């Protein structure tokens, strides 16, 4: 397939804890919360940037949220050329966490979404 992109190779590794990966496989989204000061982190962190302690506990992120902004991806990055156009959005959850999700349904800023996963990615399904 002919594309007008320059081949690009990005190599980096994000090591998510197994607890997080296992939750995504179950359709759940986890964050970490500092036992000392209560700061909440998504993506999960081992150390608290707020108080400097490393006393985190896992918390379940609300599966209700609202689309803050979104982009329809028509120019796909390398490796995604064969995908149909897709929508990436920033969703603010009911518990005030901003996360990136693949949006299913008709996107609209302010639309309510139900958060789930497809086992690999976080999905925001537009409600009603
Ligand atoms: Zn803390």
mmCIF file of N, CA, C and O and ligand atoms in Angstrom, residues 33-41 47-56, ligand 1:
data_model
loop_
_atom_site.group_PDB
_atom_site.id
_atom_site.type_symbol
_atom_site.label_atom_id
_atom_site.label_comp_id
_atom_site.label_asym_id
_atom_site.label_seq_id
_atom_site.Cartn_x
_atom_site.Cartn_y
_atom_site.Cartn_z
ATOM 1 N N UNK A 33 -4.152 5.057 44.691
ATOM 2 C CA UNK A 33 -4.453 6.126 45.638
ATOM 3 C C UNK A 33 -3.442 6.057 46.772
ATOM 4 O O UNK A 33 -3.165 4.980 47.308
ATOM 5 N N UNK A 34 -2.910 7.203 47.114
ATOM 6 C CA UNK A 34 -1.916 7.273 48.197
ATOM 7 C C UNK A 34 -2.616 7.107 49.540
ATOM 8 O O UNK A 34 -3.557 7.838 49.851
ATOM 9 N N UNK A 35 -2.146 6.127 50.335
ATOM 10 C CA UNK A 35 -2.743 5.900 51.661
ATOM 11 C C UNK A 35 -2.404 7.036 52.609
ATOM 12 O O UNK A 35 -3.098 7.274 53.591
ATOM 13 N N UNK A 36 -1.308 7.744 52.314
ATOM 14 C CA UNK A 36 -0.865 8.805 53.219
ATOM 15 C C UNK A 36 -1.626 10.114 52.996
ATOM 16 O O UNK A 36 -2.127 10.701 53.935
ATOM 17 N N UNK A 37 -1.727 10.554 51.731
ATOM 18 C CA UNK A 37 -2.322 11.879 51.498
ATOM 19 C C UNK A 37 -3.586 11.839 50.642
ATOM 20 O O UNK A 37 -4.245 12.855 50.466
ATOM 21 N N UNK A 38 -3.908 10.675 50.083
ATOM 22 C CA UNK A 38 -5.157 10.558 49.337
ATOM 23 C C UNK A 38 -5.073 10.932 47.868
ATOM 24 O O UNK A 38 -6.077 10.856 47.163
ATOM 25 N N UNK A 39 -3.893 11.331 47.387
ATOM 26 C CA UNK A 39 -3.756 11.693 45.968
ATOM 27 C C UNK A 39 -4.037 10.460 45.105
ATOM 28 O O UNK A 39 -3.636 9.348 45.447
ATOM 29 N N UNK A 40 -4.748 10.686 43.995
ATOM 30 C CA UNK A 40 -5.135 9.599 43.102
ATOM 31 C C UNK A 40 -4.366 9.735 41.794
ATOM 32 O O UNK A 40 -4.206 10.852 41.284
ATOM 33 N N UNK A 41 -3.870 8.612 41.282
ATOM 34 C CA UNK A 41 -3.060 8.631 40.061
ATOM 35 C C UNK A 41 -3.605 7.711 38.988
ATOM 36 O O UNK A 41 -3.839 6.532 39.217
ATOM 37 N N UNK A 47 4.814 5.630 43.321
ATOM 38 C CA UNK A 47 5.247 6.627 44.300
ATOM 39 C C UNK A 47 4.349 7.851 44.206
ATOM 40 O O UNK A 47 3.871 8.198 43.129
ATOM 41 N N UNK A 48 4.144 8.510 45.330
ATOM 42 C CA UNK A 48 3.288 9.681 45.358
ATOM 43 C C UNK A 48 4.122 10.936 45.146
ATOM 44 O O UNK A 48 5.014 11.242 45.939
ATOM 45 N N UNK A 49 3.821 11.666 44.084
ATOM 46 C CA UNK A 49 4.562 12.903 43.804
ATOM 47 C C UNK A 49 4.141 14.006 44.759
ATOM 48 O O UNK A 49 4.834 14.992 44.916
ATOM 49 N N UNK A 50 3.003 13.840 45.387
ATOM 50 C CA UNK A 50 2.478 14.868 46.288
ATOM 51 C C UNK A 50 3.181 14.860 47.639
ATOM 52 O O UNK A 50 3.609 15.895 48.125
ATOM 53 N N UNK A 51 3.306 13.657 48.233
ATOM 54 C CA UNK A 51 3.876 13.596 49.593
ATOM 55 C C UNK A 51 5.179 12.800 49.645
ATOM 56 O O UNK A 51 5.834 12.757 50.696
ATOM 57 N N UNK A 52 5.552 12.152 48.541
ATOM 58 C CA UNK A 52 6.835 11.448 48.509
ATOM 59 C C UNK A 52 6.810 10.038 49.074
ATOM 60 O O UNK A 52 7.819 9.346 49.054
ATOM 61 N N UNK A 53 5.652 9.603 49.601
ATOM 62 C CA UNK A 53 5.575 8.249 50.163
ATOM 63 C C UNK A 53 5.306 7.227 49.046
ATOM 64 O O UNK A 53 4.915 7.590 47.939
ATOM 65 N N UNK A 54 5.503 5.974 49.366
ATOM 66 C CA UNK A 54 5.212 4.897 48.417
ATOM 67 C C UNK A 54 4.243 3.923 49.055
ATOM 68 O O UNK A 54 4.535 2.742 49.230
ATOM 69 N N UNK A 55 3.106 4.452 49.453
ATOM 70 C CA UNK A 55 2.091 3.628 50.125
ATOM 71 C C UNK A 55 0.796 3.704 49.332
ATOM 72 O O UNK A 55 -0.154 4.364 49.726
ATOM 73 N N UNK A 56 0.815 3.031 48.189
ATOM 74 C CA UNK A 56 -0.328 3.112 47.295
ATOM 75 C C UNK A 56 -1.294 1.948 47.493
ATOM 76 O O UNK A 56 -0.887 0.840 47.829
HETATM 77 ZN ZN1 LIG B 1 0.756 10.970 48.962
#
